[in-house]
Coordinates of C-alpha atoms in Angstrom, one line a residue:
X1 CA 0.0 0.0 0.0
X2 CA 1.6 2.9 -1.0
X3 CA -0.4 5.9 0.7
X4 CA -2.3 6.3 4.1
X5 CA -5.5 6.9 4.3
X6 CA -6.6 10.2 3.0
X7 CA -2.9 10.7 1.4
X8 CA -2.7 11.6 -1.9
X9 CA 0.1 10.2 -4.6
X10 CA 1.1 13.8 -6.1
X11 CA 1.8 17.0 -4.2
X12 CA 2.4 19.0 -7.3
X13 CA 4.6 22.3 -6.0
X14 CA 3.8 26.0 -8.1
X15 CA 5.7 29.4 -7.0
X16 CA 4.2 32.6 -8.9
X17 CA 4.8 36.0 -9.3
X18 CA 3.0 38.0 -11.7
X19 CA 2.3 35.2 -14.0
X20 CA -1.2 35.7 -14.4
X21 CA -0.7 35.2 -18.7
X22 CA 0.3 32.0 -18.3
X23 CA -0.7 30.7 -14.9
X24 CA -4.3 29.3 -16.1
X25 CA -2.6 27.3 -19.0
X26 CA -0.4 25.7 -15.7
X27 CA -3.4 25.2 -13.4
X28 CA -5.4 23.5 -15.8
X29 CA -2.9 21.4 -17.1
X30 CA -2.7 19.5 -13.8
X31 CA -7.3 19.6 -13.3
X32 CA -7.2 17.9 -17.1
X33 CA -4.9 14.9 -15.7
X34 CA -6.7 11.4 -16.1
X35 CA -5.2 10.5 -12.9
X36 CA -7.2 12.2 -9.9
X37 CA -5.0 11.7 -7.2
X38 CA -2.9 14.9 -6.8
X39 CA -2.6 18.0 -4.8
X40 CA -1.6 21.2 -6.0
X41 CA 0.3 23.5 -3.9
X42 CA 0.4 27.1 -5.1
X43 CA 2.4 30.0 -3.6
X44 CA 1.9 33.4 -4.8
X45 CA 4.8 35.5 -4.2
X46 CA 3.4 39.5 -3.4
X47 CA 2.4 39.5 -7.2
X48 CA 0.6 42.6 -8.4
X49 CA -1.0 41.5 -11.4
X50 CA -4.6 38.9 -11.6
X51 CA -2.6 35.8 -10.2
X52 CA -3.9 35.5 -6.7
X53 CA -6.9 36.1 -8.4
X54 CA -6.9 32.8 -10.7
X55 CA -5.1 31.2 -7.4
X56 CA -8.8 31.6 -5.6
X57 CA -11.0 30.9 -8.5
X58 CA -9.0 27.2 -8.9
X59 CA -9.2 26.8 -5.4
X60 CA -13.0 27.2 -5.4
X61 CA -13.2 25.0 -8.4
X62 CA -11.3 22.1 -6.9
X63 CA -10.3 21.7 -3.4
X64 CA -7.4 19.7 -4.1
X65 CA -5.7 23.2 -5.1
X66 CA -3.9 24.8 -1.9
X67 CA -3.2 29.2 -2.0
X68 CA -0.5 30.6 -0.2
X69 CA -0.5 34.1 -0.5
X70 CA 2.3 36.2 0.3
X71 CA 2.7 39.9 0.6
X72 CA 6.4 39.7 0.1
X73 CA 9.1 38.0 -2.5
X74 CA 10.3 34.8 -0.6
X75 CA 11.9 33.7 -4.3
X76 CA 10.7 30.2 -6.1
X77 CA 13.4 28.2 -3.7
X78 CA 12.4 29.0 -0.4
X79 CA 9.1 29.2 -2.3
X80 CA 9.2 25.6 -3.0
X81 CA 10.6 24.7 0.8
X82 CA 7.2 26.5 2.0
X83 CA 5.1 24.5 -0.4
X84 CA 6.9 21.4 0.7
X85 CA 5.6 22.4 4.2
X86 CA 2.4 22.1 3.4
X87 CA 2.5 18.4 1.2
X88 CA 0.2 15.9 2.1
X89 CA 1.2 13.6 -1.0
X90 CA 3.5 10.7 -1.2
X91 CA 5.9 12.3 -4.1
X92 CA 6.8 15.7 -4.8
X93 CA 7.2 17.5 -8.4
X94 CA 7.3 21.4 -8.9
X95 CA 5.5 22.7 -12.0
X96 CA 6.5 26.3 -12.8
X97 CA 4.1 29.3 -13.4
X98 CA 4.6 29.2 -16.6
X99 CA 5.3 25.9 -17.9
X100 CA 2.2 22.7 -17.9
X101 CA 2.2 19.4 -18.3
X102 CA 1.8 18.2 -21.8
X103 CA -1.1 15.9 -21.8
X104 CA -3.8 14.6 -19.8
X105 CA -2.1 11.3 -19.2
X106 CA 1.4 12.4 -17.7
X107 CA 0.1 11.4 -14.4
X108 CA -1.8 8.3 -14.9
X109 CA 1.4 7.2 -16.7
X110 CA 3.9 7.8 -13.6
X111 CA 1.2 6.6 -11.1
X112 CA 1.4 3.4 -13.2
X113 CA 5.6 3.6 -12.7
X114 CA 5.4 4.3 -9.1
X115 CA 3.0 0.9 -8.4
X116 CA 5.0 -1.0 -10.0
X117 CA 8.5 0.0 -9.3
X118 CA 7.8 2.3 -6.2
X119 CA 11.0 4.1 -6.7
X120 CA 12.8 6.9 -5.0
X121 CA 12.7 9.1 -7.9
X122 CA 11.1 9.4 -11.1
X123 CA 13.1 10.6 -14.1
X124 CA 10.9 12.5 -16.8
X125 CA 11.4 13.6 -20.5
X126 CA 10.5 17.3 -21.5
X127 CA 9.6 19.0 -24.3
X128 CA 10.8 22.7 -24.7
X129 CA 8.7 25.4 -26.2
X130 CA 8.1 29.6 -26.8
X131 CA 5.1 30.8 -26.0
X132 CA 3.9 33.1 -29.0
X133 CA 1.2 35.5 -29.6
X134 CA -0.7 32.7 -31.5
X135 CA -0.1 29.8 -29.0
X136 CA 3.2 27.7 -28.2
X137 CA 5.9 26.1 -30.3
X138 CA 7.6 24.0 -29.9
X139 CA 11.7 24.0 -29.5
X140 CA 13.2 21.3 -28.8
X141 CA 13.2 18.9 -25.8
X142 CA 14.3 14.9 -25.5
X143 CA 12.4 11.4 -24.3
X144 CA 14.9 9.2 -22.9
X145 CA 14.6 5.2 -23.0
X146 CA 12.7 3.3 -20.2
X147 CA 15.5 2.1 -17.1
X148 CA 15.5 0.9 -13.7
X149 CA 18.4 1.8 -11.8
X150 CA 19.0 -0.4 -8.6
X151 CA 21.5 1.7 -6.6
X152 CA 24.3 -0.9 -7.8
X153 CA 27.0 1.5 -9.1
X154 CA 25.9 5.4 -8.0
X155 CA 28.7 6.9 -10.2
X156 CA 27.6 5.1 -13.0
X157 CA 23.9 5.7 -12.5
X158 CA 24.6 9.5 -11.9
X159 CA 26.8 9.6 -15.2
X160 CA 24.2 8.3 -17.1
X161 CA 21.0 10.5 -15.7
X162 CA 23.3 13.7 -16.7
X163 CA 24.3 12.7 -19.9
X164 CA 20.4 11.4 -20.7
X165 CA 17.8 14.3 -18.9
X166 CA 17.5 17.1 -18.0
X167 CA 18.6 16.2 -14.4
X168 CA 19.3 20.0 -12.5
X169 CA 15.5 20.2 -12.3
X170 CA 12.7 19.1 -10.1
X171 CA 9.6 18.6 -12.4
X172 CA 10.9 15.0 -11.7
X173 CA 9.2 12.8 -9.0
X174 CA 11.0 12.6 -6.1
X175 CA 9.5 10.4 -2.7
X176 CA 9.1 13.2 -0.5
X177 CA 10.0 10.8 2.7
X178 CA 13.1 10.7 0.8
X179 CA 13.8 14.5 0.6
X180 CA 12.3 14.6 4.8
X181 CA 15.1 11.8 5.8
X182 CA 18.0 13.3 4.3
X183 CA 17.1 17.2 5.1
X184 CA 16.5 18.3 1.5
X185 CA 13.9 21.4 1.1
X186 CA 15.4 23.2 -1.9
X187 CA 16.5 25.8 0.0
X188 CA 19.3 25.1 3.0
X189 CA 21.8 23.4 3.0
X190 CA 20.3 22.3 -0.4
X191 CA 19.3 24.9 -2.4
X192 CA 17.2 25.2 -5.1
X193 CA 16.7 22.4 -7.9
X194 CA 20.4 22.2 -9.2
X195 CA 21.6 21.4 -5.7
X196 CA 17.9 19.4 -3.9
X197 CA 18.1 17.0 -6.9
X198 CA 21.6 16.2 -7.0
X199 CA 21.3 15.7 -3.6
X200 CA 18.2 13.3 -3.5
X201 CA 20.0 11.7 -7.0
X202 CA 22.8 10.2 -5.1
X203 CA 20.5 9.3 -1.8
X204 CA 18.3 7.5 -3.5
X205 CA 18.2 3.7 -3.0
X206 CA 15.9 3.0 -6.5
X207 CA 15.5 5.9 -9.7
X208 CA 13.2 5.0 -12.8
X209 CA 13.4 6.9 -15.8
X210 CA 10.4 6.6 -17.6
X211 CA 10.7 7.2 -21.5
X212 CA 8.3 9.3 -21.9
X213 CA 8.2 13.2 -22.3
X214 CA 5.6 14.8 -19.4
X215 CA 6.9 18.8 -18.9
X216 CA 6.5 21.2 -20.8
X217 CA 9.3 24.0 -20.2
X218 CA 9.2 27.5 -21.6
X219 CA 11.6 28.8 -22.7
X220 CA 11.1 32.6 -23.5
X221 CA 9.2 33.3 -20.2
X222 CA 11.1 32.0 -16.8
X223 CA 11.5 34.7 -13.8
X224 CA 15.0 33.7 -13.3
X225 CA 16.5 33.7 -16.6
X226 CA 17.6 37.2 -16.0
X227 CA 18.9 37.0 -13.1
X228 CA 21.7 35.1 -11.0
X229 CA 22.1 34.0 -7.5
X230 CA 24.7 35.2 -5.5
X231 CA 26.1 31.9 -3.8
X232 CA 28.5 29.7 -3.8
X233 CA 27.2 26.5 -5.4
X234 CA 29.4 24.2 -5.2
X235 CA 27.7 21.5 -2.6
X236 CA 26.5 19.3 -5.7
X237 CA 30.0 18.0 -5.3
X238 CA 30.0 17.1 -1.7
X239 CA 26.9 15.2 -2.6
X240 CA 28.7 13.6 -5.5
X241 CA 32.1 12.8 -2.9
X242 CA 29.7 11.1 -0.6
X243 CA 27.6 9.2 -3.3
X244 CA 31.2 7.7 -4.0
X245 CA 32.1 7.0 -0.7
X246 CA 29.2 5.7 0.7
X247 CA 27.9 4.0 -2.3
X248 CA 30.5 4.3 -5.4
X249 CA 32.0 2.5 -7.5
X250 CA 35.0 5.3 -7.6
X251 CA 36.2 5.7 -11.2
X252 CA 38.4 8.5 -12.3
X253 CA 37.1 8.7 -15.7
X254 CA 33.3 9.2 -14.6
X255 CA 34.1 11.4 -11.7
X256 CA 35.9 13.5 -14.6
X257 CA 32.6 13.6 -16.6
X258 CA 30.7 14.6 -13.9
X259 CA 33.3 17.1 -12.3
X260 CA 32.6 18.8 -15.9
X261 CA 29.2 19.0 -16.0
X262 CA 29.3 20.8 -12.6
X263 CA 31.8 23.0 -13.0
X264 CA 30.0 24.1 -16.5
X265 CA 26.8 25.1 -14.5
X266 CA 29.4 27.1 -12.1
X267 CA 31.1 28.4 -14.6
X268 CA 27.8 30.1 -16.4
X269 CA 27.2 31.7 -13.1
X270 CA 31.0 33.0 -12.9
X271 CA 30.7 34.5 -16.1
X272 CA 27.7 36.3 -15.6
X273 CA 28.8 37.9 -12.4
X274 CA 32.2 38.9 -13.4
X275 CA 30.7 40.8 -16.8
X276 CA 27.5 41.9 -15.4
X277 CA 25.7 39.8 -17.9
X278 CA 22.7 39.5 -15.6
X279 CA 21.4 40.8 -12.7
X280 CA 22.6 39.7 -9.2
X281 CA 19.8 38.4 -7.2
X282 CA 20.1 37.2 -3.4
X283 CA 18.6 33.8 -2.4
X284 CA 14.9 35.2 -2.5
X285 CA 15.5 36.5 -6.1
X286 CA 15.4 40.4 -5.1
X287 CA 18.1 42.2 -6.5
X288 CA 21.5 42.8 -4.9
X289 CA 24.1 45.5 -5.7
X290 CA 27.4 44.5 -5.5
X291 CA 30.7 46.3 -6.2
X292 CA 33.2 45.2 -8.7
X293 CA 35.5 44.8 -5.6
X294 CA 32.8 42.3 -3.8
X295 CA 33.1 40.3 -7.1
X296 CA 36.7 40.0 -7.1
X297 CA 36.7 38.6 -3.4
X298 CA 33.8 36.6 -4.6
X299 CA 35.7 35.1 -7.4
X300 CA 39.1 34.6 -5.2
X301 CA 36.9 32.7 -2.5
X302 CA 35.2 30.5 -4.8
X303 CA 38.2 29.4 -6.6
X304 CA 39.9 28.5 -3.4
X305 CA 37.0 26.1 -1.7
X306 CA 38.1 22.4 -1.6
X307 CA 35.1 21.9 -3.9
X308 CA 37.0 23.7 -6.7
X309 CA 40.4 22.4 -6.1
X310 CA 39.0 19.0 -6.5
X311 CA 36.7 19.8 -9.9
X312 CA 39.8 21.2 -11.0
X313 CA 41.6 18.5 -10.4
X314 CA 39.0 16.1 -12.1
X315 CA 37.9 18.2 -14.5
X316 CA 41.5 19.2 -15.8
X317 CA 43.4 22.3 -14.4
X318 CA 44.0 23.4 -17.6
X319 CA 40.4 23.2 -18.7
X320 CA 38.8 26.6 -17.4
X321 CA 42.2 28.4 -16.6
X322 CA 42.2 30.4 -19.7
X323 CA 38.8 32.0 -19.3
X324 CA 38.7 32.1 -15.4
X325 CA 42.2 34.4 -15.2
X326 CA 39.7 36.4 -17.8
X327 CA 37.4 36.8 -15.4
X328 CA 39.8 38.4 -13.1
X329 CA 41.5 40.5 -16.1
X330 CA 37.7 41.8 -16.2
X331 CA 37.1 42.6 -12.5
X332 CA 40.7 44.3 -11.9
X333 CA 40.2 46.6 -15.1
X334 CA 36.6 47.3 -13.4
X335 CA 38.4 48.1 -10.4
X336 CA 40.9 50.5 -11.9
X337 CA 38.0 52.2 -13.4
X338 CA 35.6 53.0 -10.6
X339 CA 38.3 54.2 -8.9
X340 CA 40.1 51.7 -6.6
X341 CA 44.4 51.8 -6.7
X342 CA 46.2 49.0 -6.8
X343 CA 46.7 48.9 -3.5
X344 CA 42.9 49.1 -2.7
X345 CA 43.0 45.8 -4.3
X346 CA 45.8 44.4 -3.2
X347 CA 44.5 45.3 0.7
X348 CA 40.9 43.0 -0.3
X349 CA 42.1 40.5 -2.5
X350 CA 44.3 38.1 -1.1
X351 CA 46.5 36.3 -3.5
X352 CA 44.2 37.0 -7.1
X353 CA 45.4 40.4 -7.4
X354 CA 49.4 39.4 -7.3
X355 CA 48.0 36.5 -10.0
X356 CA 46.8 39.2 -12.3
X357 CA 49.8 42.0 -11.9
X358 CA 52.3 39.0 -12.7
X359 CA 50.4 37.7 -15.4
X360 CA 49.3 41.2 -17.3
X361 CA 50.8 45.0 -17.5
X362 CA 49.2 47.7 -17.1
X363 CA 48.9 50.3 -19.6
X364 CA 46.0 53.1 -18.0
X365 CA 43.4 51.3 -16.8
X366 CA 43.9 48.1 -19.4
X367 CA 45.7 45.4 -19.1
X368 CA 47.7 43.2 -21.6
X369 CA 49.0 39.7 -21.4
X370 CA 52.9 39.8 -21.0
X371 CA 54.5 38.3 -24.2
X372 CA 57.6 37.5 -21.5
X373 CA 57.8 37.3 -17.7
X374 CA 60.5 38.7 -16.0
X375 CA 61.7 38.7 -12.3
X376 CA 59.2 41.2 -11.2
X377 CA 56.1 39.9 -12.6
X378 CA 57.5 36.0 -11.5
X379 CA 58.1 37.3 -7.9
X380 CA 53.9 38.7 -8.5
X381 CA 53.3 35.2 -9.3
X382 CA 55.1 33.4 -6.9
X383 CA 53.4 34.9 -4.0
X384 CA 49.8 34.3 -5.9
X385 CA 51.0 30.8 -5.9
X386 CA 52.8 30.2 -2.8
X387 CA 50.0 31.7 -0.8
X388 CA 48.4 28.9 1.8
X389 CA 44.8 30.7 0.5
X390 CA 45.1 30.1 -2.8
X391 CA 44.9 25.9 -1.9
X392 CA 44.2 24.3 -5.6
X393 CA 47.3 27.2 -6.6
X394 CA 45.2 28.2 -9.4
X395 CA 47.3 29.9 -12.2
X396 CA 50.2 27.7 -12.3
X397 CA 48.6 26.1 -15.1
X398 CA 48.7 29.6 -17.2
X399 CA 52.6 29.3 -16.9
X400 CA 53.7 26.2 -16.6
X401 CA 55.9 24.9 -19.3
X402 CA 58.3 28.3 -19.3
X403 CA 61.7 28.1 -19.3
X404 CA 63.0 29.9 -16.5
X405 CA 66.0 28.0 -16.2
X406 CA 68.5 31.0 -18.2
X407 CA 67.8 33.3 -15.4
X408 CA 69.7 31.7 -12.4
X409 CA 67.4 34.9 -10.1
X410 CA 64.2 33.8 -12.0
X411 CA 65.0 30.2 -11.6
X412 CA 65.2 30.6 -7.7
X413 CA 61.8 32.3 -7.9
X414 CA 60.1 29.3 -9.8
X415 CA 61.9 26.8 -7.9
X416 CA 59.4 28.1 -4.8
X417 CA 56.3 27.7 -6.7
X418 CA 57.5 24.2 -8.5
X419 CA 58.2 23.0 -4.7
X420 CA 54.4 24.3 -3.7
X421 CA 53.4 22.7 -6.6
X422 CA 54.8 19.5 -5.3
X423 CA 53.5 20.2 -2.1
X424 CA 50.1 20.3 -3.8
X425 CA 50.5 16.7 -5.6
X426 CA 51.3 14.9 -2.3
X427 CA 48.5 17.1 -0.3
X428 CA 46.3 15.2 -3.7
X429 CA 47.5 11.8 -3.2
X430 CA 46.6 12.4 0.9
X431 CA 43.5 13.2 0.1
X432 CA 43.3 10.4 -2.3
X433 CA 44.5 8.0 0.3
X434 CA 41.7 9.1 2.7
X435 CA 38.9 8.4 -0.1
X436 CA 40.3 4.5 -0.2
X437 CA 40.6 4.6 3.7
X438 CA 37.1 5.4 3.4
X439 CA 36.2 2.9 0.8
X440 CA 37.4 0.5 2.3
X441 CA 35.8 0.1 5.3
X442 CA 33.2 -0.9 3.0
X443 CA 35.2 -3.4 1.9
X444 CA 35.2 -2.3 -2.1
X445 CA 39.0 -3.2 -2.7
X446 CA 38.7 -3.2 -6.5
X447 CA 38.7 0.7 -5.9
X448 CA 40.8 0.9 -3.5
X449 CA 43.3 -0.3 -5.8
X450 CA 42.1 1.7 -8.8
X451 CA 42.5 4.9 -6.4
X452 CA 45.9 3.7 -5.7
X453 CA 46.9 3.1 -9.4
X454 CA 46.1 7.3 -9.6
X455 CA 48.4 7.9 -6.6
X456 CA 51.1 6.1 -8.5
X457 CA 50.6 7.6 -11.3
X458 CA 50.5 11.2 -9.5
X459 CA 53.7 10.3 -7.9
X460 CA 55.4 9.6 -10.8
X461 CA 55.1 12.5 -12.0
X462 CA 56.7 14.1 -9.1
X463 CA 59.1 11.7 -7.9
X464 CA 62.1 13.1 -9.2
X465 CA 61.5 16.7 -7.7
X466 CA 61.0 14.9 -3.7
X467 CA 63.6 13.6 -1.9
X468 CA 64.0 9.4 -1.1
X469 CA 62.8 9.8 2.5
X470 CA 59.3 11.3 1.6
X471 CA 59.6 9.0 -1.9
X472 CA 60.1 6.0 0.8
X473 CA 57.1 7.6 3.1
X474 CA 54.3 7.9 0.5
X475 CA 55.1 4.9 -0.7
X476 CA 54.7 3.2 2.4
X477 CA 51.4 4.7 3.5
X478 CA 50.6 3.8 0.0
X479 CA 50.9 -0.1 0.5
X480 CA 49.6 0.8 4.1
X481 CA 46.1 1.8 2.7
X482 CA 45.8 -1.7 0.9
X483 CA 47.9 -4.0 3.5
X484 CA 50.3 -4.9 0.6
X485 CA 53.3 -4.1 -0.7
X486 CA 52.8 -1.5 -3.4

């Protein structure tokens, strides 16, 4: 028996905020479904157009529709946590204001998937369209094929949901005891759909994706296309870290994969910050003003969060260098332009600054790439590198390869950050060694050893640059971790 008494199967979750031209064609997209046995939850965000209006007339049409009604912008995430509060229903799906569901049967045909499978989650195809004078049209969208995923390999079932839906959205179907049990409401610690659904992806014990395309999501019309949030969001990869440790199986080449799709969705929201792209919106979607400076210290703090240094590291550090020291070429010309002196940003930005000075001259208030470094800009970029803050030592893949080695001075100078860099490898293969120590407890040996086979492979690159002792050392905590001679 899947629902208590007087539980229903579908607590579908809306947030709105003048949407009143499309919120009807939403509404009645869920009272046409064949399958009666839904709620839907409806929160109205202080909007000043018709839309509480249409809230009240569905509600007096069909009592299975719920109005929250809000004088205030509490934005669609903590929306969705509110909505969540008020759930009766066994599995959760949000439905935007001005998206639908594309036919009568999208229900009846997931009901159908839950009784026979009753799975944690629900994966759902989606069509994408633009809403036009004359109607909608359609724009593109994808079905995927019918699987059952048993929670056998997580890394592997996570792979495959992000390369086959669109997965960083919750119009899926997701148990709500499941979201309760692990602490996911879509707004804190987990916030909004990117973040709640990766979590709840690698909790859950049993995921169907049913080949079938049920949303409907329009393109030309979302609230928070203009805008972007002002956090750090980089806890989809603690959830992915403790998918692998609790449930794995590790595997370098699909943690790469994944590390990429990740840091892609960060990167979009770099970007916009740094150029000024979008608007800058706090966690309830009302705007936010925030000084080039603030951005600068934003983009410095985000680069050095463990979460980063091990994307980088997954995702290749060469990968996003290029366009991230960009990003700072962007927000130190800014600086120089609305007044702040080198020193201004020297005094707020910890080691970014020195990265940029070394890396670029100034000539007024641009600055160009150096065709050649010399002493002065390498001693700029030694103490970007060398700094303790800077803990992935982001840049050294901009100048690595340069030969240094004519200039005995110069050579001194890059002998401190090849001997961080170093440090930086070994600090890897400890944090490595930790991930099998962990793995192991679970008694998964095969990746203990694969994990192992990368520390090797790590250390040979390195080897000749440490001396025997700590060569002897990492080798022996090496055969430590496994109980066997490496």
């Amino acid at each position: 028996m899947l629902e208590k008494e007087n539980c229903c199967l579908f607590s579908i979750l809306m947030c709105t905020k003048n949407s009143g031209k499309t919120l009807e064609k939403a509404i009645s997209s869920v009272m046409e479904q064949n399958c009666q046995n839904w709620e839907l939850i409806i929160l109205d965000n202080g909007s000043e157009d018709n839309s509480w209006e249409i809230i009240e007339n569905a509600k007096r049409d069909d009592a299975r529709i719920k109005g929250i009604h809000l004088d205030e912008n509490i934005g669609w995430a903590k929306g969705a946590s509110k909505c969540l509060d008020y759930a009766d229903g066994k599995y959760m799906t949000f439905l935007a204001a001005d998206d639908f569901l594309l036919n009568n049967g999208c229900l009846s045909a997931i009901e159908k998937c839950i009784r026979t499978e009753e799975p944690d989650i629900v994966w759902v195809g989606h069509a994408s369209v633009q809403l036009l004078e004359n109607g909608y049209n359609f724009a593109g969208g994808g079905i995927p094929k019918y699987k059952v995923y048993y929670d056998w390999d997580k890394i592997e079932e996570i792979c495959e949901i992000m390369n086959t839906l669109y997965y960083n959205s919750f119009f899926h179907y997701i148990r709500i005891s499941l979201l309760k049990e692990n602490g996911i409401d879509f707004y804190y610690p987990f916030y909004g759909d990117c973040e709640g659904v990766t979590e709840a992806m690698c909790r859950s014990r049993k995921a169907v994706v049913l080949d079938q395309a049920v949303y409907a999501l329009t393109l030309n019309t979302s609230q928070t296309a203009g805008g972007v949030a002002w956090r750090y969001h980089v806890i989809q990869w603690q959830s992915i870290m403790n998918a692998v440790k609790e449930r794995g199986k590790y595997s370098y080449n699909k943690l790469r994969y994944i590390a990429v799709r990740i840091f892609n969705n960060n990167m979009a929201r770099i970007r916009a910050i740094c150029d000024s792209s979008r608007e800058l919106r706090d966690e309830e979607m009302n705007p936010v003003c925030k000084t080039c400076l603030e951005k600068f210290q934003y983009l410095e703090t985000a680069l050095a969060t463990i979460e980063f240094t091990e994307m980088f590291y997954y995702a290749g550090r060469k990968r996003y260098a290029a366009e991230l020291m960009e990003c700072m070429k962007i927000l130190y010309e800014e600086c120089l332009r609305t007044g702040y002196s080198e020193q201004e940003i020297a005094e707020n930005v910890q080691w970014a600054s020195d990265l940029v000075q070394g890396i670029y001259m100034r000539k007024h208030q641009k600055l160009i790439r150096r065709e050649m470094l010399d002493r002065s800009s390498l001693e700029f970029i030694q103490k970007a590198l060398c700094q303790e803050e800077n803990t992935g030592m982001f840049g050294y893949e901009l100048i690595m390869g340069e030969n240094f080695a004519a200039n005995s001075g110069m050579q001194e100078i890059w002998g401190k950050v090849e001997g961080s860099y170093i440090n930086w490898n070994l600090k890897m293969i400890y944090r490595l060694l930790f991930l099998a120590t962990e793995i192991k407890k679970r008694g998964r040996m095969d990746e203990v050893a694969e994990i192992l086979k990368e520390c090797m492979y790590i250390l040979e690159q390195i080897k000749c640059f440490i001396s025997e002792e700590q060569l002897e050392q990492v080798a022996e905590d090496l055969s430590m971790t496994i109980d066997a001679k490496i």
